[in-house]
Amino acid sequence: MKRFLIALVLPLSLWAQNDPLTWQKHVVLDTLIGIKKLAIANLDLDANRDMDIALTANPESNGSEDSTLANVLWLKNTGDEIFEAHVIDYKLAGARGLAVGDLNGDGWPEVAAGSRSDSSPLMIYKNDSTPDVGTWQRIAVQGPAPNHYEILMVDLDQDGRLDIVDGFGDDANFGSANSGIVIDSIRFLKNTSSLNQLSFQHKLIVQTSSPSAMAVADYDRDGLQDVAGLSWINYASLIPAAGENFKWWAQQTDTTFLEMQEIIDSYGGNDLQAADMNDDGYPDLVAAGYKARTLDLWLNDGTGTFATRLTIDQNLAYPRHVSVQDVDSDGDMDIALTIDLENKIVWYENDGLLNFTRHVLDSAFTYAYFVHIFDLDGDGDQDVIGTAQDAGVLAWWENGQAEELIAAAGAPDTLRFNQNQLLIKYDPSFPGGMTSAHFNHGKNPDSLQMAAGIERVAGAGLYTIVSHAAFYSATAVFKYDSIAEWQSLRNIDEGRLRICYWNDSLAIWQLAGNGGQAVDTTKNEISVLDISAEFHKYAQFTLCLSTGPSIVGNDPAPLVPVKIEHRAYPNPFNSQTWIHFTVPQAAQARLQNVRLSIYNLLGQQVKTIYEGYLPAGAYRFLWNGNNHRNRAISSGWYFYRLSVGAEVVQGKILLIR
């Protein structure tokens, strides 16, 4: 069914107030004239989870190809957000669209880029696992694709693979619909790649003039991913024209798409993001109305109808790109925007009732082009990253919400965070260093992904804790009585409360710590013992409910039913180490399921040393420092993870070549 509705425009008054957050600006590049879009990913999969940045740039402007000027780059994060530039392609003049993601399932993210050029196809650059060594393999896909401004990597057909949704066309070069040389389209490139070969099946989503942006979400809540898009008719005019519309198309069960609503015509929007802005469970749409000179929010009424338009800001010159995320960690979605001719990058604070306050991050960001909200430094609060086209600048604004404390070497005093709601005590072997902690009131999107032994995980309220020490062993005490987001679990059975850690390698919530946990229902706190690897960038902790046992009152004993002895010797080691452990006597079984594996600091499995059933007793297994392909791995810290029945322990080992 196609829906035609008149949008209700409700301008919202903006009160410029002092920014509630503190920001520190970091300039990464300042000489890349014509810089365009950016994308963030761990392109080299380094063990410290340092996020890298991919970029497109058009230093040639309207000139011809110059093979000495970089068009596609990536910036290697060498640690602590210090970046090292590497060129991916010198031969994509007019580079614009950009996306990053693992397309062939080998774990290494590819880079896709598009160009303004009339003859350029979609270019995909294959990551061979050594992105900072040699050249990237350059693969042309489905061309020509002129004015290739938007590329998305998303699992559109929900088959577990990242597909590509992109838009291109040249109608806007000629000033009217269907006037160009190519057929202007939004298309779906279904991913059919194998591990060694990238391949795609071309499917048309819709023919529409010169798409400037798309956003993918399930707008009608039927379980299928839909597509919304913006179109342009005339690049030569800044006055919105008929046909420069905003529509969305619903995916059908055969992966065809049906137009459902023209949300607005004569708009000339440049960017689009889907997000649940009013916390009703339905994706809304935030748009940068470039020609309309507005920042707008269209609310989804729950059926996929966008009837209410909230104009957040207006009379802008000219709003180019938008990003949506919870900037201030209060649980509702905020907005960042670039306004190119005003040279501004700003963010809009949502009070939870869709009243927005504008805060200017930079008013001298010459021709502010692109913006992205992302936790670049991994400390739990959201940073803002932006490009300034004419200044040639890539910069990021560090959000100062995360608390940072430095502990001296030895037996440091207890570190106290979040108004004494989180206490961290390091063991006497602590070498000294900074620890940061941040509490986010926002939702937990993965609350249903649980390891065995966990009944429920809090749906909101997340800690991020990062230790910058080279090694550590710590006890963390989490107080839960004053955290509103955790009270529903507390009311079920306080004695079964635990702290869970998000294992990003296994994509599950599991019990935190290596030494068990102790619940004190008198003090309303949970102690997590022997934490030695979980305080890393992007680490997340939250409250969960175990399947048992329930402890009522004050019990300082760790909540572990059995004790598994384990150690590695020698440690550190050069060529081989023995991992010793005991399998305790089980109450109801003679044999227990045992698995011993090695992981790197990124949480990726390096090798499984043993998997099978063992009776109670003492064992030792040899690891020679090789991976599952029997190839020698590099020096560094690794972890062995031992599971015996339902119990899991781990230890840290240092390989020195």
XYZ file of C-alpha atoms in Angstrom:
657
model
C 0.000 0.000 0.000
C 1.354 3.398 -0.963
C 0.736 6.122 1.608
C 0.419 9.827 0.899
C 0.390 11.956 4.009
C 1.001 15.614 4.717
C 3.764 16.065 7.262
C 2.967 18.212 10.258
C 5.794 20.700 10.757
C 6.430 21.456 14.412
C 9.418 23.804 14.797
C 11.169 23.293 18.092
C 12.753 26.267 19.810
C 16.461 25.881 20.477
C 18.074 27.452 23.479
C 21.823 27.821 23.170
C 23.173 26.909 26.590
C 26.543 26.006 27.997
C 27.576 22.555 26.893
C 27.037 20.094 29.772
C 29.982 18.057 28.526
C 33.666 18.859 28.312
C 35.432 18.238 25.007
C 39.049 18.126 23.897
C 39.757 18.588 20.205
C 42.421 16.411 18.559
C 43.540 17.154 14.986
C 44.528 13.950 13.199
C 45.197 15.400 9.713
C 45.299 18.993 8.496
C 46.644 18.750 4.924
C 44.196 16.451 3.105
C 42.351 19.017 0.975
C 39.088 17.674 -0.383
C 38.616 15.217 2.484
C 35.125 13.684 2.392
C 33.720 10.749 4.332
C 35.090 8.564 7.107
C 34.354 5.127 8.539
C 35.727 3.493 11.681
C 36.795 -0.129 12.161
C 39.644 -2.209 13.538
C 41.123 -2.739 10.080
C 44.304 -4.450 11.263
C 42.584 -6.396 14.068
C 45.218 -5.389 16.591
C 44.878 -7.021 19.969
C 44.404 -3.752 21.853
C 41.145 -3.016 20.027
C 42.524 0.265 18.666
C 40.056 1.604 16.128
C 41.355 2.743 12.748
C 39.812 5.278 10.356
C 39.126 4.897 6.622
C 38.736 8.049 4.498
C 37.766 9.219 1.029
C 39.161 12.422 -0.454
C 38.983 14.375 -3.699
C 42.138 16.522 -3.759
C 41.804 16.882 -7.545
C 38.555 18.837 -7.035
C 37.126 19.105 -10.583
C 40.443 18.357 -12.229
C 41.623 15.175 -13.901
C 43.038 12.127 -12.175
C 46.356 12.772 -10.401
C 48.067 9.524 -9.503
C 50.207 11.273 -6.870
C 47.188 12.301 -4.788
C 45.464 9.883 -2.417
C 41.713 9.247 -2.818
C 41.140 6.344 -0.404
C 43.197 6.040 2.775
C 43.227 4.350 6.120
C 44.743 5.669 9.315
C 46.303 3.012 11.522
C 45.731 3.620 15.216
C 49.128 2.842 16.712
C 47.822 3.210 20.250
C 46.261 5.954 22.358
C 44.634 7.366 19.204
C 47.915 8.235 17.489
C 47.398 7.636 13.785
C 49.668 6.611 10.902
C 48.453 7.234 7.342
C 48.400 4.504 4.663
C 47.105 4.972 1.110
C 44.685 2.413 -0.302
C 44.078 3.991 -3.738
C 45.521 6.880 -5.745
C 43.172 6.288 -8.695
C 39.639 7.125 -7.615
C 39.309 10.821 -8.432
C 36.088 12.305 -7.111
C 35.967 9.761 -4.256
C 32.836 10.142 -2.106
C 30.880 7.177 -0.715
C 32.537 4.892 1.838
C 31.737 1.780 3.861
C 33.783 -0.731 5.855
C 32.930 -4.311 6.820
C 33.939 -7.967 6.568
C 32.431 -9.136 3.281
C 33.980 -12.591 2.894
C 33.719 -13.820 6.479
C 37.448 -14.070 7.201
C 37.260 -11.527 10.023
C 39.205 -8.807 8.181
C 37.164 -5.738 7.152
C 37.070 -4.698 3.507
C 36.732 -1.097 2.316
C 34.201 -0.021 -0.338
C 34.312 3.383 -2.014
C 32.429 5.264 -4.701
C 33.183 8.259 -6.879
C 31.454 11.262 -8.412
C 32.994 10.325 -11.769
C 30.675 9.381 -14.643
C 32.666 6.250 -15.503
C 33.707 4.904 -12.092
C 32.199 1.675 -10.711
C 31.863 0.685 -7.076
C 35.366 -0.152 -5.870
C 36.017 -2.768 -3.188
C 39.443 -3.118 -1.611
C 40.107 -6.565 -0.191
C 41.870 -6.758 3.160
C 44.519 -9.498 2.963
C 45.217 -9.425 6.745
C 48.293 -7.186 6.257
C 46.593 -3.875 5.446
C 49.675 -1.789 6.247
C 51.961 -3.848 4.001
C 51.838 -3.659 0.217
C 48.804 -2.764 -1.885
C 45.153 -3.610 -1.399
C 43.496 -5.759 -4.061
C 41.226 -3.462 -6.105
C 37.948 -5.029 -7.279
C 35.510 -3.173 -9.550
C 31.844 -4.043 -9.022
C 28.814 -3.141 -11.153
C 29.644 0.073 -12.982
C 29.394 2.752 -14.057
C 27.992 4.372 -10.928
C 28.228 8.186 -11.165
C 27.603 10.419 -8.138
C 28.196 7.443 -5.883
C 27.665 9.324 -2.641
C 26.190 6.654 -0.367
C 27.330 3.087 0.333
C 25.980 0.976 3.198
C 27.103 -2.439 4.389
C 24.166 -4.152 6.062
C 22.673 -7.644 6.165
C 19.632 -6.681 4.092
C 18.322 -10.204 3.519
C 19.306 -11.388 7.023
C 21.285 -14.399 5.867
C 24.205 -13.653 8.176
C 26.342 -11.870 5.551
C 26.941 -8.176 5.026
C 25.359 -7.027 1.775
C 25.834 -3.681 0.032
C 23.091 -1.106 -0.464
C 24.192 1.854 -2.555
C 22.772 4.705 -4.607
C 24.009 6.437 -7.750
C 22.819 8.322 -10.824
C 23.361 11.375 -12.991
C 19.871 12.925 -13.374
C 20.957 15.765 -11.087
C 23.792 16.595 -13.510
C 21.204 17.350 -16.194
C 18.540 18.987 -14.048
C 15.507 16.718 -14.451
C 14.269 13.191 -13.785
C 15.245 10.472 -16.263
C 17.527 12.869 -18.107
C 20.857 11.204 -17.371
C 22.915 8.616 -19.183
C 22.600 5.846 -16.570
C 19.477 4.580 -14.839
C 19.507 6.302 -11.447
C 18.976 3.654 -8.781
C 19.177 2.405 -5.261
C 20.400 -1.161 -5.549
C 20.994 -4.238 -3.423
C 24.205 -6.194 -3.992
C 23.486 -9.544 -2.376
C 26.652 -10.984 -0.931
C 27.506 -14.381 -2.448
C 31.211 -14.236 -1.575
C 33.373 -17.162 -0.562
C 36.398 -16.947 1.688
C 38.736 -16.433 -1.284
C 36.450 -14.700 -3.768
C 34.243 -11.611 -3.431
C 31.058 -11.848 -5.488
C 27.636 -10.199 -5.495
C 24.240 -10.710 -7.093
C 22.764 -7.446 -8.397
C 19.165 -6.616 -7.424
C 17.294 -3.381 -8.031
C 15.552 -1.787 -5.064
C 14.102 1.208 -6.904
C 14.789 3.630 -9.735
C 15.025 7.126 -8.252
C 16.903 10.256 -9.304
C 20.447 10.792 -7.989
C 20.111 9.249 -4.484
C 22.001 11.280 -1.900
C 21.455 9.062 1.169
C 19.733 5.901 2.380
C 18.865 4.406 5.752
C 18.004 0.757 6.403
C 15.678 -0.397 9.216
C 12.518 -2.430 9.757
C 10.127 0.513 9.560
C 6.880 -1.500 9.544
C 8.044 -4.106 12.079
C 7.369 -7.099 9.849
C 10.796 -8.645 10.424
C 12.228 -7.509 7.077
C 14.739 -4.719 6.510
C 13.341 -1.750 4.579
C 15.048 1.161 2.813
C 14.441 4.913 3.040
C 16.079 7.309 0.610
C 16.611 10.922 -0.448
C 16.755 12.082 -4.084
C 18.107 15.091 -5.980
C 17.077 16.459 -9.369
C 19.381 19.435 -9.862
C 22.889 19.915 -8.430
C 23.070 23.441 -9.914
C 20.299 24.895 -7.738
C 19.976 25.288 -3.972
C 16.184 25.688 -4.211
C 14.268 22.472 -3.477
C 12.607 21.179 -6.643
C 9.744 18.792 -7.287
C 11.142 15.283 -7.420
C 13.775 15.976 -4.766
C 11.835 13.774 -2.431
C 12.102 11.572 0.619
C 10.519 8.094 0.403
C 10.697 4.659 1.889
C 10.249 1.217 0.384
C 9.183 -1.948 2.218
C 10.995 -5.205 1.565
C 8.731 -8.041 0.485
C 9.296 -11.723 1.202
C 10.899 -12.211 -2.245
C 13.402 -9.367 -1.578
C 11.623 -7.004 -3.936
C 10.707 -3.566 -2.623
C 7.388 -1.709 -2.653
C 7.068 2.061 -2.222
C 5.080 2.744 0.932
C 5.219 6.491 1.481
C 6.484 9.670 -0.056
C 7.292 11.418 3.186
C 7.978 14.808 1.607
C 8.680 16.260 -1.846
C 10.727 19.347 -2.778
C 13.142 18.717 0.075
C 16.684 18.207 -1.258
C 18.030 16.258 1.683
C 21.665 15.230 1.867
C 21.876 12.713 4.716
C 19.597 10.339 6.574
C 19.802 8.223 9.744
C 17.346 5.745 11.256
C 17.060 5.639 15.067
C 14.399 5.243 17.749
C 14.345 8.833 18.930
C 11.328 8.681 21.273
C 11.976 5.236 22.801
C 8.742 3.686 21.547
C 10.447 0.735 19.870
C 9.985 1.998 16.299
C 12.726 3.431 14.053
C 12.286 7.124 13.283
C 14.169 9.110 10.629
C 16.534 12.051 11.109
C 17.401 14.014 7.972
C 19.758 16.836 7.001
C 17.601 18.918 4.662
C 20.377 20.537 2.661
C 18.215 22.559 0.266
C 15.399 22.926 2.809
C 18.074 24.267 5.193
C 16.615 22.309 8.100
C 17.450 19.508 10.495
C 14.341 17.342 10.756
C 12.964 14.381 12.655
C 10.117 12.289 11.246
C 8.368 10.121 13.823
C 7.209 6.600 13.019
C 3.640 6.101 14.277
C 4.216 2.361 14.777
C 2.881 1.230 11.399
C 5.659 2.615 9.237
C 3.838 5.872 8.589
C 5.897 9.023 9.094
C 3.238 11.672 9.606
C 4.823 13.986 12.139
C 7.772 16.180 11.200
C 9.698 17.886 13.984
C 11.977 20.593 12.664
C 14.836 20.637 15.147
C 16.741 23.503 13.541
C 16.197 25.747 10.513
C 17.657 28.540 8.366
C 20.922 26.628 8.247
C 23.533 27.179 5.533
C 23.727 24.264 4.709
C 23.200 21.078 6.760
C 25.245 18.347 5.087
C 25.743 15.229 7.228
C 24.111 13.929 10.382
C 24.892 11.255 12.978
C 22.707 9.897 15.788
C 23.862 8.392 19.089
C 23.505 8.879 22.853
C 26.209 11.529 23.270
C 25.632 12.317 26.961
C 24.967 8.730 28.150
C 21.543 9.586 29.583
C 19.649 6.907 27.655
C 18.151 8.971 24.824
C 19.419 9.681 21.335
C 21.221 12.911 20.484
C 22.276 14.280 17.094
C 25.481 15.671 15.563
C 25.457 17.765 12.374
C 27.855 19.493 9.980
C 26.756 22.837 8.489
C 29.120 23.448 5.610
C 28.900 27.157 4.736
C 28.703 28.054 8.429
C 31.904 26.041 9.053
C 30.229 24.449 12.063
C 30.071 21.085 13.674
C 27.346 20.943 16.348
C 25.500 18.490 18.532
C 21.896 18.629 19.709
C 21.118 17.461 23.222
C 17.848 15.530 23.567
C 16.146 15.987 26.945
C 14.227 12.719 26.493
C 11.048 14.531 25.425
C 12.339 15.507 21.960
C 13.314 18.999 23.058
C 16.754 19.699 21.651
C 19.460 22.109 22.777
C 22.168 23.051 20.301
C 25.828 23.023 21.336
C 28.546 24.173 18.933
C 31.687 22.051 19.014
C 33.559 24.113 16.416
C 32.612 27.252 14.473
C 35.821 27.487 12.440
C 35.780 24.023 10.830
C 36.103 25.278 7.258
C 33.440 23.728 5.042
C 32.398 21.173 7.625
C 31.594 18.062 5.600
C 31.114 14.790 7.472
C 30.388 13.834 11.086
C 30.259 10.545 12.940
C 29.479 9.862 16.615
C 31.599 6.970 17.862
C 33.533 5.983 20.983
C 36.908 6.326 19.290
C 39.067 5.844 22.404
C 37.036 2.947 23.806
C 36.379 4.479 27.240
C 32.593 4.145 27.096
C 31.520 7.694 26.235
C 30.724 8.837 22.707
C 33.211 11.023 20.863
C 32.564 13.095 17.730
C 34.713 12.707 14.602
C 34.459 15.109 11.669
C 36.002 16.217 8.365
C 36.438 19.770 7.083
C 36.657 19.621 3.300
C 38.288 22.969 2.462
C 40.585 23.011 5.475
C 41.733 19.453 4.753
C 41.193 18.538 8.404
C 40.207 15.327 10.124
C 39.597 15.943 13.833
C 37.903 14.296 16.759
C 36.437 15.738 19.896
C 37.109 13.608 22.945
C 34.144 13.353 25.280
C 35.231 13.976 28.863
C 32.531 11.989 30.664
C 34.675 8.953 31.481
C 36.391 9.293 34.854
C 40.161 8.772 34.812
C 42.271 7.932 37.877
C 45.955 7.086 38.106
C 47.126 4.453 40.565
C 50.721 4.134 41.657
C 52.707 0.927 41.437
C 52.577 -1.522 44.294
C 49.463 -1.745 46.445
C 47.535 1.385 45.375
C 44.605 2.820 47.251
C 41.148 1.743 46.182
C 39.958 3.636 43.101
C 36.441 5.055 43.432
C 34.212 5.853 40.456
C 30.631 6.928 39.795
C 30.147 8.535 43.193
C 31.505 5.477 45.020
C 29.199 3.106 43.164
C 32.216 1.310 41.673
C 35.363 0.440 43.631
C 38.502 -1.122 42.131
C 41.347 -2.554 44.199
C 44.498 -3.756 42.449
C 46.781 -6.455 43.843
C 50.260 -5.506 45.183
C 51.884 -6.594 41.897
C 50.199 -3.704 40.069
C 52.787 -1.863 37.894
C 50.980 1.477 37.995
C 48.901 3.269 35.383
C 45.614 4.920 34.547
C 42.163 3.364 34.908
C 39.005 4.864 33.438
C 35.383 4.027 34.159
C 32.110 5.271 32.727
C 28.477 4.401 33.401
C 26.006 4.674 30.523
C 22.286 4.724 31.325
C 21.424 3.559 27.813
C 19.943 0.294 26.622
C 21.770 -3.000 26.402
C 21.080 -4.186 22.821
C 22.460 -7.674 23.484
C 20.655 -8.499 26.718
C 19.276 -11.771 25.313
C 22.717 -13.201 24.464
C 23.649 -15.143 27.600
C 26.088 -17.881 28.549
C 24.931 -20.982 30.394
C 24.195 -20.318 34.047
C 22.737 -16.858 33.443
C 18.976 -16.436 33.541
C 18.599 -12.748 32.725
C 20.732 -9.689 31.922
C 19.837 -6.068 32.666
C 18.211 -4.338 29.714
C 20.012 -1.036 30.418
C 22.865 0.415 32.451
C 26.402 -0.443 31.336
C 29.841 0.167 32.826
C 32.941 0.474 30.656
C 36.173 -0.041 32.600
C 39.611 0.279 31.002
C 42.991 -0.324 32.622
C 46.038 1.025 30.821
C 48.444 -1.027 32.941
C 50.599 -3.632 31.202
C 49.188 -6.295 33.521
C 46.980 -6.377 36.579
C 44.860 -8.428 38.915
C 41.973 -6.657 40.583
C 38.840 -6.966 42.642
C 35.922 -4.784 41.594
C 32.989 -3.949 43.871
C 29.752 -2.930 42.128
C 27.051 -1.276 44.244
C 23.610 -1.834 42.774
C 21.049 -0.224 45.093
C 21.059 3.262 43.532
C 21.192 2.294 39.848
C 17.631 2.616 38.595
C 18.192 0.488 35.495
C 19.157 -2.513 37.658
C 16.286 -2.553 40.138
C 14.001 -4.887 38.193
C 16.543 -7.708 38.515
C 17.150 -6.920 42.163
C 13.451 -7.336 42.870
C 13.422 -10.880 41.452
C 16.025 -12.473 43.729
C 18.771 -10.345 45.230
C 20.760 -13.400 46.250
C 21.244 -14.461 42.641
C 22.585 -11.136 41.411
C 25.913 -11.266 39.597
C 28.032 -8.981 37.408
C 28.319 -10.019 33.783
C 31.004 -9.142 31.234
C 30.371 -8.903 27.488
C 32.648 -11.351 25.689
C 32.861 -9.705 22.276
C 34.624 -12.704 20.764
C 31.849 -15.134 21.685
C 29.139 -12.431 21.528
C 27.632 -13.440 24.882
C 27.277 -12.115 28.419
C 29.244 -14.272 30.853
C 30.102 -14.048 34.536
C 32.911 -11.547 35.127
C 36.201 -12.368 36.811
C 38.286 -15.503 37.228
C 37.887 -16.008 40.959
C 34.130 -16.040 41.449
C 31.806 -13.404 42.875
C 30.448 -12.584 46.301
C 27.091 -10.898 46.921
C 26.560 -8.863 50.070
C 22.832 -8.177 50.292
C 23.351 -6.066 53.413
C 25.688 -3.615 51.703
C 23.925 -4.047 48.342
C 27.159 -4.807 46.541
C 28.789 -7.511 44.450
C 32.509 -8.240 44.598
C 34.097 -9.657 41.451
C 37.364 -11.410 42.239
C 40.561 -11.857 40.213
C 39.909 -9.682 37.167
C 43.034 -9.903 35.021
C 41.970 -9.387 31.402
C 38.540 -7.806 31.246
C 39.440 -4.116 31.797
C 40.119 -3.357 28.143
C 38.877 -0.842 25.575
C 35.124 -1.158 24.957
C 34.750 -3.606 27.862
C 31.191 -3.705 29.180
C 29.837 -4.849 32.525
C 26.269 -4.972 33.765
C 24.034 -6.647 36.319
C 22.678 -10.105 35.628
C 20.729 -12.830 37.375
C 22.297 -16.283 37.708
C 20.391 -19.530 37.660
C 21.627 -20.212 41.196
C 22.371 -20.575 43.991
C 20.512 -17.860 45.898
C 22.431 -16.315 48.797
C 20.368 -14.378 51.321
C 22.052 -11.826 53.578
C 25.802 -11.364 53.922
C 28.067 -14.065 52.495
C 31.613 -12.957 51.678
C 32.565 -16.307 50.172
C 33.057 -16.474 46.415
C 30.081 -17.994 44.679
C 31.807 -20.893 42.972
C 30.699 -24.474 43.636
C 34.141 -26.008 42.950
C 37.755 -24.899 42.881
C 39.714 -25.497 39.681
C 43.454 -25.230 40.222
C 45.329 -23.977 37.168
C 48.625 -22.395 36.154
C 51.033 -22.140 33.226
C 54.753 -22.908 33.577
C 57.121 -21.535 32.457
C 55.514 -18.100 32.219
C 56.805 -16.018 30.455
C 57.942 -18.618 27.895
C 59.879 -18.704 24.647
C 59.188 -21.954 22.827
C 56.688 -23.889 24.915
C 54.721 -23.790 28.132
C 52.822 -26.418 30.109
C 49.301 -25.576 31.277
C 48.533 -27.482 34.481
C 45.009 -27.862 35.866
C 42.807 -30.048 37.997
C 39.415 -31.485 37.183
C 37.518 -31.564 40.506
C 35.235 -34.365 41.502
C 31.747 -33.811 40.072
C 28.727 -34.520 42.228
C 26.675 -36.292 39.579
C 29.035 -37.424 36.808
C 32.242 -39.457 36.567
C 33.424 -37.590 33.455
C 33.277 -33.843 32.843
C 33.372 -31.934 29.575
C 36.728 -30.106 29.390
C 37.924 -27.544 26.852
C 41.279 -25.751 26.878
C 41.825 -22.961 24.331
C 44.224 -20.085 23.708
C 42.965 -16.550 22.952
C 44.684 -13.304 22.029
C 43.976 -9.980 23.746
C 41.311 -9.193 21.167
C 39.361 -12.207 22.379
C 39.960 -14.161 19.174
C 40.606 -17.871 19.516
C 44.153 -18.816 18.515
C 44.083 -22.550 19.127
C 42.110 -25.265 20.928
C 44.561 -27.470 22.800
C 42.112 -30.023 24.176
C 38.409 -30.717 23.941
C 36.824 -33.836 25.389
C 35.762 -35.621 28.585
C 38.065 -36.231 31.554
C 37.629 -37.829 35.002
C 38.650 -36.023 38.177
C 42.404 -35.614 38.491
C 45.440 -33.489 37.654
C 46.458 -32.823 34.040
C 48.940 -30.863 31.998
C 48.934 -29.929 28.290
C 51.706 -28.431 26.164
C 51.356 -25.312 24.019
C 54.209 -24.555 21.634
C 53.190 -20.999 20.716
C 51.592 -21.981 17.404
C 48.081 -21.259 16.145
C 45.445 -23.671 14.819
C 47.314 -23.808 11.483
C 50.484 -24.782 13.361
C 52.103 -21.477 12.474
C 54.195 -19.550 14.988
C 52.431 -16.486 16.363
C 53.954 -13.193 17.434
C 55.212 -12.275 20.882
C 52.742 -10.808 23.325
C 50.165 -11.502 25.997
C 47.716 -14.379 25.502
C 45.107 -16.119 27.615
C 44.311 -19.734 28.157
C 40.614 -20.377 28.809
C 39.678 -23.574 30.615
C 36.112 -24.795 30.955
C 35.287 -27.752 33.173
C 31.604 -28.532 33.094
C 29.783 -25.231 33.705
C 32.807 -23.558 35.327
C 35.203 -21.343 33.369
C 38.607 -20.031 34.472
C 41.402 -18.355 32.575
C 45.008 -17.322 32.994
C 47.374 -14.863 31.347
C 50.594 -16.008 29.644
C 53.396 -14.058 27.988
C 55.093 -15.347 24.827
C 58.532 -13.842 24.148
C 60.142 -14.851 20.849
